[in-house]
Amino acid sequence: MKFEAIIVGGGPGGAVAALSLARAGWSVAVIEKSRFPRQKVCGEFLSATNLPLLRRLGVAETFSELAGLEVSRVALFAGETSLFSTMPHPQSAEGQGRALGRDQLDTLLLERASAAGAAIFQPWSATELSRRGNRLCCRIASRESQASRELEAPIVIAAHGSWESGILPTQPVRKPARKGDLFGFKARFCGSQLPRGTMPLLVFPGGYGGMVHTDHGQVSLSCCVRRDRLDWLRQADATASAGEAVLKHIQESCRGAREALAEARLNGPVLSVGPIRPGIRRPYRDGIFLVGNAAGEAHPIIAEGISMAMQSAWLLCEHLAARREQVLKGEALEEIGRAYSQAWQRHFAPRIRAAAFFAQLAMRPATANALLPLLKLFPQALTLGALWSGKANQIVLPVSAVNAV
């Protein structure tokens, strides 16, 4: 089965790439291993920088109908301290950022990609990748039957995330466990008393997290916890699950979180994933273009993961669409790869570095406690932190993709 692009992963990055290219007239195949809808460990927040992109993709109205409250304030909940400041607002945005569960966001984007003409293989997995001349051949297998297919295209877009191992050279090899490994958790609550329009950063011993109003009037809490702290929590309460132990630890450590969840009800299971792999990878290698966390993952402390996935996919499609004829012949891929890599570094590397800096501060109790008096005097530093993390960094929309839309 011959295509012009094969996309591995149907999350926000893969779906935006598929929708963008399909609308520009490309034949696209998407390989997604999970059935949708499905929940996923994720902060769920999309900053206002994505609103023009959502509108160009034709999903802004549906997103607005489904998403939670606009986020107008950032906050810090650390120990007995609760500080608040304004969320920065990009001039070109048509409102503030909002949160939407991955069960709805991923389904919305992938369905629109399918409607635009993308071939969706779901639930299928990539089992082999090889090169034949100037084309890449990807063998895929159904996760529900014995069926298999072989897909062929001049390029592959890796949108598979960063932590799950697999057959692609862009997927990680399992590493030995380390005490500093970070595990992600996510829980949703009904009846929370989190102040309207507020997205707080939670700082607690051994980790950090965040809360946000999301769809259906719920509040989503997501966090990262070090392996050694998680082991300690589980030993302290052998009867509790890992998720229960983490939620209890957060509420005991943060008065703001405790008050927000005092009368809340947990809705569904506590999800977990990990260890996560923050860091910068190569955005291109031998015909394979990387987007989202596959290209580079920021510490979730800045709540930019979905934004970076969607925006990096959009950025890549600008470069591909501008030189489509050469791409289809398997030509100039190294040149396109260099141009995309440079643009990716310019737009996203500063966010990843800022996230690493903030995460290290948050996970060092002595440093965090030393900074609290200064933050109390100057809470506007929270707004500056949101700016440095990219909350107002508008990605220039691709001219070629805009014309195609």
mmCIF file of C-alpha atoms in Angstrom:
data_model
loop_
_atom_site.group_PDB
_atom_site.id
_atom_site.type_symbol
_atom_site.label_atom_id
_atom_site.label_comp_id
_atom_site.label_asym_id
_atom_site.label_seq_id
_atom_site.Cartn_x
_atom_site.Cartn_y
_atom_site.Cartn_z
ATOM 1 C CA MET A 1 0.000 0.000 0.000
ATOM 2 C CA LYS A 2 1.709 3.145 -1.197
ATOM 3 C CA PHE A 3 1.347 6.522 0.528
ATOM 4 C CA GLU A 4 3.108 9.858 0.489
ATOM 5 C CA ALA A 5 3.595 9.874 4.282
ATOM 6 C CA ILE A 6 3.292 7.283 7.052
ATOM 7 C CA ILE A 7 2.588 8.602 10.542
ATOM 8 C CA VAL A 8 3.268 6.414 13.572
ATOM 9 C CA GLY A 9 1.033 7.584 16.419
ATOM 10 C CA GLY A 10 -2.447 9.108 16.299
ATOM 11 C CA GLY A 11 -2.221 11.462 19.283
ATOM 12 C CA PRO A 12 -2.304 15.275 18.913
ATOM 13 C CA GLY A 13 1.001 15.480 17.024
ATOM 14 C CA GLY A 14 0.263 12.626 14.637
ATOM 15 C CA ALA A 15 -3.339 13.660 14.064
ATOM 16 C CA VAL A 16 -2.428 17.303 13.349
ATOM 17 C CA ALA A 17 0.240 16.151 10.879
ATOM 18 C CA ALA A 18 -2.248 13.816 9.191
ATOM 19 C CA LEU A 19 -4.975 16.454 9.027
ATOM 20 C CA SER A 20 -2.606 19.125 7.707
ATOM 21 C CA LEU A 21 -1.098 16.926 4.993
ATOM 22 C CA ALA A 22 -4.408 15.344 3.979
ATOM 23 C CA ARG A 23 -5.986 18.764 3.539
ATOM 24 C CA ALA A 24 -2.989 19.738 1.401
ATOM 25 C CA GLY A 25 -3.713 16.787 -0.905
ATOM 26 C CA TRP A 26 -1.246 14.223 0.417
ATOM 27 C CA SER A 27 -2.064 10.523 0.745
ATOM 28 C CA VAL A 28 -1.418 9.745 4.397
ATOM 29 C CA ALA A 29 -1.541 6.632 6.575
ATOM 30 C CA VAL A 30 -1.777 6.836 10.377
ATOM 31 C CA ILE A 31 -0.817 3.863 12.554
ATOM 32 C CA GLU A 32 -2.313 4.068 16.054
ATOM 33 C CA LYS A 33 -1.999 1.167 18.497
ATOM 34 C CA SER A 34 -4.924 2.101 20.805
ATOM 35 C CA ARG A 35 -8.638 2.328 20.210
ATOM 36 C CA PHE A 36 -10.142 5.765 20.829
ATOM 37 C CA PRO A 37 -11.554 7.198 22.958
ATOM 38 C CA ARG A 38 -9.036 6.499 25.701
ATOM 39 C CA GLN A 39 -7.739 8.434 28.658
ATOM 40 C CA LYS A 40 -4.038 9.138 28.969
ATOM 41 C CA VAL A 41 -1.680 10.578 31.572
ATOM 42 C CA CYS A 42 -1.503 14.196 30.485
ATOM 43 C CA GLY A 43 -2.082 17.657 31.915
ATOM 44 C CA GLU A 44 -4.807 18.267 29.262
ATOM 45 C CA PHE A 45 -4.074 22.029 28.967
ATOM 46 C CA LEU A 46 -3.711 23.800 25.622
ATOM 47 C CA SER A 47 -2.349 27.320 25.852
ATOM 48 C CA ALA A 48 -3.917 30.207 23.934
ATOM 49 C CA THR A 49 -1.119 29.979 21.344
ATOM 50 C CA ASN A 50 -2.983 27.000 19.860
ATOM 51 C CA LEU A 51 -6.266 28.776 19.207
ATOM 52 C CA PRO A 52 -5.349 30.123 15.722
ATOM 53 C CA LEU A 53 -4.028 26.664 14.825
ATOM 54 C CA LEU A 54 -7.239 24.969 15.959
ATOM 55 C CA ARG A 55 -9.225 27.440 13.889
ATOM 56 C CA ARG A 56 -7.133 26.772 10.774
ATOM 57 C CA LEU A 57 -7.632 23.048 11.287
ATOM 58 C CA GLY A 58 -11.385 23.553 11.478
ATOM 59 C CA VAL A 59 -11.815 22.259 15.040
ATOM 60 C CA ALA A 60 -11.819 25.485 17.104
ATOM 61 C CA GLU A 61 -15.590 25.640 17.486
ATOM 62 C CA THR A 62 -15.900 22.027 18.626
ATOM 63 C CA PHE A 63 -12.943 22.457 20.974
ATOM 64 C CA SER A 64 -14.584 25.517 22.554
ATOM 65 C CA GLU A 65 -17.839 23.609 23.060
ATOM 66 C CA LEU A 66 -16.092 20.707 24.809
ATOM 67 C CA ALA A 67 -13.237 22.282 26.776
ATOM 68 C CA GLY A 68 -13.211 23.510 30.350
ATOM 69 C CA LEU A 69 -13.061 27.058 31.705
ATOM 70 C CA GLU A 70 -10.629 29.588 30.276
ATOM 71 C CA VAL A 71 -7.488 29.796 32.420
ATOM 72 C CA SER A 72 -6.806 33.400 33.362
ATOM 73 C CA ARG A 73 -4.598 32.869 36.448
ATOM 74 C CA VAL A 74 -1.517 30.859 37.297
ATOM 75 C CA ALA A 75 -0.867 29.911 40.904
ATOM 76 C CA LEU A 76 1.604 28.164 43.196
ATOM 77 C CA PHE A 77 0.497 25.739 45.914
ATOM 78 C CA ALA A 78 3.513 24.810 48.054
ATOM 79 C CA GLY A 79 3.196 23.785 51.697
ATOM 80 C CA GLU A 80 0.941 26.297 53.425
ATOM 81 C CA THR A 81 1.546 28.912 50.715
ATOM 82 C CA SER A 82 -0.890 29.734 47.912
ATOM 83 C CA LEU A 83 0.124 32.480 45.482
ATOM 84 C CA PHE A 84 -1.733 33.783 42.421
ATOM 85 C CA SER A 85 -0.841 35.846 39.344
ATOM 86 C CA THR A 86 -2.219 36.513 35.852
ATOM 87 C CA MET A 87 -1.765 34.175 32.916
ATOM 88 C CA PRO A 88 0.116 35.829 30.028
ATOM 89 C CA HIS A 89 -1.979 36.298 26.914
ATOM 90 C CA PRO A 90 -0.630 36.285 23.328
ATOM 91 C CA GLN A 91 -1.870 39.279 21.346
ATOM 92 C CA SER A 92 -3.072 37.190 18.396
ATOM 93 C CA ALA A 93 -5.094 34.714 20.470
ATOM 94 C CA GLU A 94 -8.876 34.805 20.615
ATOM 95 C CA GLY A 95 -9.214 34.011 24.298
ATOM 96 C CA GLN A 96 -7.276 32.166 26.977
ATOM 97 C CA GLY A 97 -6.022 28.599 27.082
ATOM 98 C CA ARG A 98 -8.316 25.759 28.134
ATOM 99 C CA ALA A 99 -8.128 22.058 28.979
ATOM 100 C CA LEU A 100 -9.774 19.112 27.258
ATOM 101 C CA GLY A 101 -9.408 15.430 28.115
ATOM 102 C CA ARG A 102 -7.312 13.351 25.770
ATOM 103 C CA ASP A 103 -10.209 10.956 25.247
ATOM 104 C CA GLN A 104 -12.055 13.776 23.468
ATOM 105 C CA LEU A 105 -9.186 15.791 21.951
ATOM 106 C CA ASP A 106 -7.435 12.831 20.331
ATOM 107 C CA THR A 107 -10.699 11.426 18.974
ATOM 108 C CA LEU A 108 -11.722 14.811 17.558
ATOM 109 C CA LEU A 109 -8.427 15.393 15.735
ATOM 110 C CA LEU A 110 -8.073 11.875 14.358
ATOM 111 C CA GLU A 111 -11.682 11.773 13.135
ATOM 112 C CA ARG A 112 -11.111 15.067 11.301
ATOM 113 C CA ALA A 113 -7.935 13.630 9.735
ATOM 114 C CA SER A 114 -9.920 10.615 8.570
ATOM 115 C CA ALA A 115 -12.653 12.848 7.139
ATOM 116 C CA ALA A 116 -9.959 14.774 5.238
ATOM 117 C CA GLY A 117 -8.829 11.559 3.572
ATOM 118 C CA ALA A 118 -6.151 10.064 5.830
ATOM 119 C CA ALA A 119 -6.163 6.255 6.069
ATOM 120 C CA ILE A 120 -6.370 5.279 9.740
ATOM 121 C CA PHE A 121 -5.026 1.897 10.877
ATOM 122 C CA GLN A 122 -6.353 1.510 14.420
ATOM 123 C CA PRO A 123 -5.631 -0.434 16.552
ATOM 124 C CA TRP A 124 -2.499 -1.476 14.631
ATOM 125 C CA SER A 125 1.189 -1.485 15.560
ATOM 126 C CA ALA A 126 4.315 -0.952 13.513
ATOM 127 C CA THR A 127 6.327 -4.194 13.645
ATOM 128 C CA GLU A 128 9.125 -3.611 11.145
ATOM 129 C CA LEU A 129 10.724 -0.684 9.319
ATOM 130 C CA SER A 130 13.157 -1.019 6.427
ATOM 131 C CA ARG A 131 14.439 1.007 3.486
ATOM 132 C CA ARG A 132 14.041 0.096 -0.168
ATOM 133 C CA GLY A 133 15.877 2.590 -2.303
ATOM 134 C CA ASN A 134 14.409 6.027 -1.704
ATOM 135 C CA ARG A 135 11.308 4.719 0.113
ATOM 136 C CA LEU A 136 10.599 3.423 3.608
ATOM 137 C CA CYS A 137 8.607 0.228 4.113
ATOM 138 C CA CYS A 138 6.665 -0.235 7.335
ATOM 139 C CA ARG A 139 5.044 -3.549 8.216
ATOM 140 C CA ILE A 140 2.078 -3.232 10.541
ATOM 141 C CA ALA A 141 -0.029 -5.760 12.431
ATOM 142 C CA SER A 142 -3.542 -5.588 13.813
ATOM 143 C CA ARG A 143 -3.742 -5.788 17.597
ATOM 144 C CA GLU A 144 -7.135 -7.519 17.358
ATOM 145 C CA SER A 145 -6.571 -10.098 14.608
ATOM 146 C CA GLN A 146 -3.800 -11.833 12.666
ATOM 147 C CA ALA A 147 -4.014 -9.323 9.823
ATOM 148 C CA SER A 148 -0.877 -7.565 8.606
ATOM 149 C CA ARG A 149 -0.059 -5.001 5.921
ATOM 150 C CA GLU A 150 3.008 -3.454 4.377
ATOM 151 C CA LEU A 151 2.926 0.315 3.848
ATOM 152 C CA GLU A 152 5.385 2.252 1.734
ATOM 153 C CA ALA A 153 6.188 5.984 1.597
ATOM 154 C CA PRO A 154 9.162 8.313 1.047
ATOM 155 C CA ILE A 155 8.917 9.605 4.635
ATOM 156 C CA VAL A 156 7.789 8.492 8.073
ATOM 157 C CA ILE A 157 6.602 10.911 10.765
ATOM 158 C CA ALA A 158 7.298 9.588 14.261
ATOM 159 C CA ALA A 159 4.586 10.822 16.615
ATOM 160 C CA HIS A 160 4.804 7.901 19.040
ATOM 161 C CA GLY A 161 5.778 9.763 22.211
ATOM 162 C CA SER A 162 9.038 9.326 24.048
ATOM 163 C CA TRP A 163 8.869 6.592 26.628
ATOM 164 C CA GLU A 164 7.471 3.449 24.969
ATOM 165 C CA SER A 165 9.984 1.137 23.280
ATOM 166 C CA GLY A 166 9.373 -0.195 19.769
ATOM 167 C CA ILE A 167 10.873 -1.100 16.401
ATOM 168 C CA LEU A 168 11.566 2.420 15.127
ATOM 169 C CA PRO A 169 15.115 3.767 15.504
ATOM 170 C CA THR A 170 13.468 6.830 17.062
ATOM 171 C CA GLN A 171 11.992 4.784 19.939
ATOM 172 C CA PRO A 172 13.994 4.396 23.162
ATOM 173 C CA VAL A 173 15.805 1.375 24.530
ATOM 174 C CA ARG A 174 14.793 0.435 28.059
ATOM 175 C CA LYS A 175 17.298 1.776 30.592
ATOM 176 C CA PRO A 176 18.149 0.451 34.069
ATOM 177 C CA ALA A 177 15.995 1.862 36.867
ATOM 178 C CA ARG A 178 17.308 4.969 38.605
ATOM 179 C CA LYS A 179 16.103 6.547 41.822
ATOM 180 C CA GLY A 180 15.609 9.869 40.033
ATOM 181 C CA ASP A 181 13.276 8.410 37.380
ATOM 182 C CA LEU A 182 9.996 10.316 37.139
ATOM 183 C CA PHE A 183 6.622 8.577 37.006
ATOM 184 C CA GLY A 184 3.511 10.394 35.866
ATOM 185 C CA PHE A 185 0.066 10.168 37.479
ATOM 186 C CA LYS A 186 -3.295 11.655 36.537
ATOM 187 C CA ALA A 187 -6.644 11.817 38.322
ATOM 188 C CA ARG A 188 -9.940 13.559 37.577
ATOM 189 C CA PHE A 189 -12.297 14.937 40.207
ATOM 190 C CA CYS A 190 -15.891 16.106 40.366
ATOM 191 C CA GLY A 191 -16.986 18.754 42.862
ATOM 192 C CA SER A 192 -13.599 20.409 43.292
ATOM 193 C CA GLN A 193 -13.325 23.833 44.928
ATOM 194 C CA LEU A 194 -10.384 24.929 42.778
ATOM 195 C CA PRO A 195 -10.911 28.678 42.121
ATOM 196 C CA ARG A 196 -12.418 29.331 38.690
ATOM 197 C CA GLY A 197 -9.991 30.052 35.879
ATOM 198 C CA THR A 198 -6.953 29.085 37.982
ATOM 199 C CA MET A 199 -4.182 26.637 37.041
ATOM 200 C CA PRO A 200 -1.869 26.063 40.019
ATOM 201 C CA LEU A 201 1.580 24.518 40.092
ATOM 202 C CA LEU A 202 1.800 22.006 42.951
ATOM 203 C CA VAL A 203 5.187 21.650 44.643
ATOM 204 C CA PHE A 204 5.653 18.815 47.111
ATOM 205 C CA PRO A 205 8.553 16.661 48.380
ATOM 206 C CA GLY A 206 9.806 14.421 45.592
ATOM 207 C CA GLY A 207 7.792 15.864 42.762
ATOM 208 C CA TYR A 208 5.561 18.499 41.215
ATOM 209 C CA GLY A 209 2.167 18.662 39.558
ATOM 210 C CA GLY A 210 -0.682 20.833 38.361
ATOM 211 C CA MET A 211 -4.441 21.196 38.407
ATOM 212 C CA VAL A 212 -6.827 22.651 35.838
ATOM 213 C CA HIS A 213 -10.550 22.895 35.115
ATOM 214 C CA THR A 214 -11.299 20.556 32.234
ATOM 215 C CA ASP A 215 -14.342 19.237 30.382
ATOM 216 C CA HIS A 216 -17.661 18.261 32.034
ATOM 217 C CA GLY A 217 -16.995 20.533 35.013
ATOM 218 C CA GLN A 218 -14.195 18.315 36.266
ATOM 219 C CA VAL A 219 -10.739 19.178 37.578
ATOM 220 C CA SER A 220 -7.738 17.258 36.316
ATOM 221 C CA LEU A 221 -4.712 16.730 38.561
ATOM 222 C CA SER A 222 -1.516 15.485 36.947
ATOM 223 C CA CYS A 223 1.881 15.105 38.573
ATOM 224 C CA CYS A 224 5.354 13.606 38.395
ATOM 225 C CA VAL A 225 6.982 11.780 41.310
ATOM 226 C CA ARG A 226 10.538 10.514 41.689
ATOM 227 C CA ARG A 227 10.980 6.765 41.909
ATOM 228 C CA ASP A 228 12.658 6.906 45.343
ATOM 229 C CA ARG A 229 9.852 9.061 46.782
ATOM 230 C CA LEU A 230 7.234 6.767 45.260
ATOM 231 C CA ASP A 231 8.907 3.728 46.820
ATOM 232 C CA TRP A 232 8.930 5.493 50.197
ATOM 233 C CA LEU A 233 5.242 6.398 49.928
ATOM 234 C CA ARG A 234 4.256 2.843 49.089
ATOM 235 C CA GLN A 235 6.264 1.444 51.975
ATOM 236 C CA ALA A 236 4.616 3.925 54.339
ATOM 237 C CA ASP A 237 1.150 2.652 53.349
ATOM 238 C CA ALA A 238 1.282 -0.879 51.971
ATOM 239 C CA THR A 239 -2.515 -1.045 51.625
ATOM 240 C CA ALA A 240 -2.753 1.909 49.222
ATOM 241 C CA SER A 241 -2.172 1.764 45.476
ATOM 242 C CA ALA A 242 0.596 3.913 44.002
ATOM 243 C CA GLY A 243 -1.943 6.468 42.778
ATOM 244 C CA GLU A 244 -3.739 6.647 46.110
ATOM 245 C CA ALA A 245 -0.451 7.102 47.948
ATOM 246 C CA VAL A 246 0.601 9.939 45.638
ATOM 247 C CA LEU A 247 -2.730 11.788 45.948
ATOM 248 C CA LYS A 248 -2.587 11.508 49.735
ATOM 249 C CA HIS A 249 0.985 12.817 49.745
ATOM 250 C CA ILE A 250 0.045 15.831 47.608
ATOM 251 C CA GLN A 251 -2.901 16.791 49.823
ATOM 252 C CA GLU A 252 -0.837 16.422 52.983
ATOM 253 C CA SER A 253 1.940 18.561 51.476
ATOM 254 C CA CYS A 254 -0.073 21.359 49.802
ATOM 255 C CA ARG A 255 -2.771 23.272 51.639
ATOM 256 C CA GLY A 256 -4.109 24.689 48.361
ATOM 257 C CA ALA A 257 -4.573 21.215 46.883
ATOM 258 C CA ARG A 258 -6.103 19.956 50.122
ATOM 259 C CA GLU A 259 -8.675 22.750 50.132
ATOM 260 C CA ALA A 260 -9.462 22.342 46.426
ATOM 261 C CA LEU A 261 -10.129 18.616 46.848
ATOM 262 C CA ALA A 262 -11.702 18.644 50.323
ATOM 263 C CA GLU A 263 -15.191 17.826 49.015
ATOM 264 C CA ALA A 264 -14.201 16.447 45.619
ATOM 265 C CA ARG A 265 -14.927 12.930 44.370
ATOM 266 C CA LEU A 266 -12.439 10.928 42.360
ATOM 267 C CA ASN A 267 -13.920 10.156 38.929
ATOM 268 C CA GLY A 268 -12.424 6.970 37.527
ATOM 269 C CA PRO A 269 -9.087 5.305 38.220
ATOM 270 C CA VAL A 270 -5.800 7.081 38.880
ATOM 271 C CA LEU A 271 -3.718 6.575 35.731
ATOM 272 C CA SER A 272 0.061 6.161 35.750
ATOM 273 C CA VAL A 273 2.882 6.011 33.215
ATOM 274 C CA GLY A 274 6.636 6.092 33.118
ATOM 275 C CA PRO A 275 9.353 6.616 33.593
ATOM 276 C CA ILE A 276 9.086 9.733 31.425
ATOM 277 C CA ARG A 277 12.063 10.928 29.366
ATOM 278 C CA PRO A 278 12.439 14.737 29.359
ATOM 279 C CA GLY A 279 15.109 15.985 26.998
ATOM 280 C CA ILE A 280 15.924 16.984 23.415
ATOM 281 C CA ARG A 281 16.323 14.411 20.626
ATOM 282 C CA ARG A 282 17.189 14.753 16.932
ATOM 283 C CA PRO A 283 14.106 15.965 15.015
ATOM 284 C CA TYR A 284 15.190 14.202 11.803
ATOM 285 C CA ARG A 285 17.090 11.063 10.803
ATOM 286 C CA ASP A 286 17.247 9.185 7.491
ATOM 287 C CA GLY A 287 13.766 9.941 6.170
ATOM 288 C CA ILE A 288 12.089 9.928 9.590
ATOM 289 C CA PHE A 289 10.786 13.240 10.965
ATOM 290 C CA LEU A 290 10.002 13.460 14.677
ATOM 291 C CA VAL A 291 7.239 15.550 16.257
ATOM 292 C CA GLY A 292 5.930 15.979 19.787
ATOM 293 C CA ASN A 293 7.652 14.138 22.626
ATOM 294 C CA ALA A 294 9.500 11.931 20.158
ATOM 295 C CA ALA A 295 11.490 15.008 19.096
ATOM 296 C CA GLY A 296 11.833 16.526 22.540
ATOM 297 C CA GLU A 297 9.945 16.297 25.797
ATOM 298 C CA ALA A 298 9.609 19.099 28.313
ATOM 299 C CA HIS A 299 9.119 18.414 31.998
ATOM 300 C CA PRO A 300 5.315 18.515 32.442
ATOM 301 C CA ILE A 301 5.772 21.282 35.001
ATOM 302 C CA ILE A 302 5.180 23.875 32.242
ATOM 303 C CA ALA A 303 2.037 22.204 30.823
ATOM 304 C CA GLU A 304 3.190 22.592 27.213
ATOM 305 C CA GLY A 305 3.288 18.964 26.062
ATOM 306 C CA ILE A 306 0.145 18.986 23.895
ATOM 307 C CA SER A 307 0.985 22.440 22.544
ATOM 308 C CA MET A 308 4.471 21.369 21.495
ATOM 309 C CA ALA A 309 3.143 18.206 19.858
ATOM 310 C CA MET A 310 0.552 20.054 17.776
ATOM 311 C CA GLN A 311 2.769 22.989 16.922
ATOM 312 C CA SER A 312 5.790 20.876 15.956
ATOM 313 C CA ALA A 313 3.577 18.800 13.641
ATOM 314 C CA TRP A 314 2.232 21.971 12.044
ATOM 315 C CA LEU A 315 5.756 23.352 11.695
ATOM 316 C CA LEU A 316 6.959 20.155 10.009
ATOM 317 C CA CYS A 317 4.057 20.200 7.552
ATOM 318 C CA GLU A 318 5.071 23.704 6.462
ATOM 319 C CA HIS A 319 8.468 22.431 5.394
ATOM 320 C CA LEU A 320 7.106 19.293 3.748
ATOM 321 C CA ALA A 321 4.285 20.991 1.845
ATOM 322 C CA ALA A 322 6.616 23.677 0.505
ATOM 323 C CA ARG A 323 8.754 21.000 -1.229
ATOM 324 C CA ARG A 324 6.239 18.263 -1.896
ATOM 325 C CA GLU A 325 7.520 17.218 -5.334
ATOM 326 C CA GLN A 326 11.043 16.710 -4.025
ATOM 327 C CA VAL A 327 9.751 14.795 -0.997
ATOM 328 C CA LEU A 328 7.750 12.400 -3.167
ATOM 329 C CA LYS A 329 10.886 11.632 -5.196
ATOM 330 C CA GLY A 330 12.866 11.057 -2.011
ATOM 331 C CA GLU A 331 15.005 14.095 -2.771
ATOM 332 C CA ALA A 332 16.305 16.929 -0.583
ATOM 333 C CA LEU A 333 15.198 15.128 2.599
ATOM 334 C CA GLU A 334 18.458 15.916 4.397
ATOM 335 C CA GLU A 335 18.084 19.587 3.488
ATOM 336 C CA ILE A 336 14.450 19.648 4.619
ATOM 337 C CA GLY A 337 15.446 17.782 7.766
ATOM 338 C CA ARG A 338 18.084 20.397 8.608
ATOM 339 C CA ALA A 339 15.670 23.280 8.027
ATOM 340 C CA TYR A 340 12.983 21.643 10.173
ATOM 341 C CA SER A 341 15.507 20.809 12.913
ATOM 342 C CA GLN A 342 16.694 24.413 13.057
ATOM 343 C CA ALA A 343 13.124 25.721 13.234
ATOM 344 C CA TRP A 344 12.269 23.127 15.887
ATOM 345 C CA GLN A 345 15.268 24.152 18.003
ATOM 346 C CA ARG A 346 14.318 27.810 17.732
ATOM 347 C CA HIS A 347 10.711 27.307 18.793
ATOM 348 C CA PHE A 348 10.874 24.464 21.321
ATOM 349 C CA ALA A 349 14.342 23.994 22.803
ATOM 350 C CA PRO A 350 13.995 27.111 25.041
ATOM 351 C CA ARG A 351 10.762 25.702 26.513
ATOM 352 C CA ILE A 352 12.418 22.369 27.279
ATOM 353 C CA ARG A 353 15.369 24.049 28.967
ATOM 354 C CA ALA A 354 13.083 26.336 30.981
ATOM 355 C CA ALA A 355 11.029 23.328 32.048
ATOM 356 C CA ALA A 356 14.136 21.464 33.220
ATOM 357 C CA PHE A 357 15.203 24.486 35.266
ATOM 358 C CA PHE A 358 11.786 24.882 36.914
ATOM 359 C CA ALA A 359 11.526 21.143 37.606
ATOM 360 C CA GLN A 360 14.886 21.062 39.353
ATOM 361 C CA LEU A 361 13.868 23.997 41.543
ATOM 362 C CA ALA A 362 10.556 22.369 42.420
ATOM 363 C CA MET A 363 12.081 19.005 43.340
ATOM 364 C CA ARG A 364 14.690 20.485 45.674
ATOM 365 C CA PRO A 365 12.800 21.300 48.889
ATOM 366 C CA ALA A 366 15.545 23.511 50.312
ATOM 367 C CA THR A 367 15.681 25.642 47.158
ATOM 368 C CA ALA A 368 11.899 25.817 46.811
ATOM 369 C CA ASN A 369 11.487 26.871 50.444
ATOM 370 C CA ALA A 370 14.181 29.511 50.057
ATOM 371 C CA LEU A 371 12.385 31.031 47.065
ATOM 372 C CA LEU A 372 8.954 31.228 48.702
ATOM 373 C CA PRO A 373 9.607 34.492 50.613
ATOM 374 C CA LEU A 374 10.710 36.161 47.377
ATOM 375 C CA LEU A 375 7.666 34.851 45.498
ATOM 376 C CA LYS A 376 5.387 36.159 48.226
ATOM 377 C CA LEU A 377 6.856 39.627 47.680
ATOM 378 C CA PHE A 378 6.762 39.309 43.901
ATOM 379 C CA PRO A 379 4.000 36.867 42.819
ATOM 380 C CA GLN A 380 4.205 38.322 39.298
ATOM 381 C CA ALA A 381 7.229 36.028 38.911
ATOM 382 C CA LEU A 382 4.680 33.284 38.255
ATOM 383 C CA THR A 383 3.523 35.206 35.182
ATOM 384 C CA LEU A 384 7.123 35.556 34.027
ATOM 385 C CA GLY A 385 7.615 31.823 34.481
ATOM 386 C CA ALA A 386 4.570 31.159 32.302
ATOM 387 C CA LEU A 387 6.017 33.488 29.652
ATOM 388 C CA TRP A 388 9.389 31.709 29.697
ATOM 389 C CA SER A 389 7.633 28.366 29.303
ATOM 390 C CA GLY A 390 6.084 29.504 26.020
ATOM 391 C CA LYS A 391 2.531 30.465 27.017
ATOM 392 C CA ALA A 392 2.631 33.489 24.694
ATOM 393 C CA ASN A 393 5.004 32.208 22.002
ATOM 394 C CA GLN A 394 2.910 32.187 18.847
ATOM 395 C CA ILE A 395 4.089 29.817 16.114
ATOM 396 C CA VAL A 396 3.887 31.435 12.664
ATOM 397 C CA LEU A 397 1.261 29.513 10.729
ATOM 398 C CA PRO A 398 2.480 27.728 7.572
ATOM 399 C CA VAL A 399 1.456 29.598 4.447
ATOM 400 C CA SER A 400 1.163 26.414 2.372
ATOM 401 C CA ALA A 401 -1.060 24.672 4.897
ATOM 402 C CA VAL A 402 -3.216 27.754 5.407
ATOM 403 C CA ASN A 403 -3.832 27.971 1.663
ATOM 404 C CA ALA A 404 -4.705 24.278 1.567
ATOM 405 C CA VAL A 405 -7.251 24.730 4.353
#
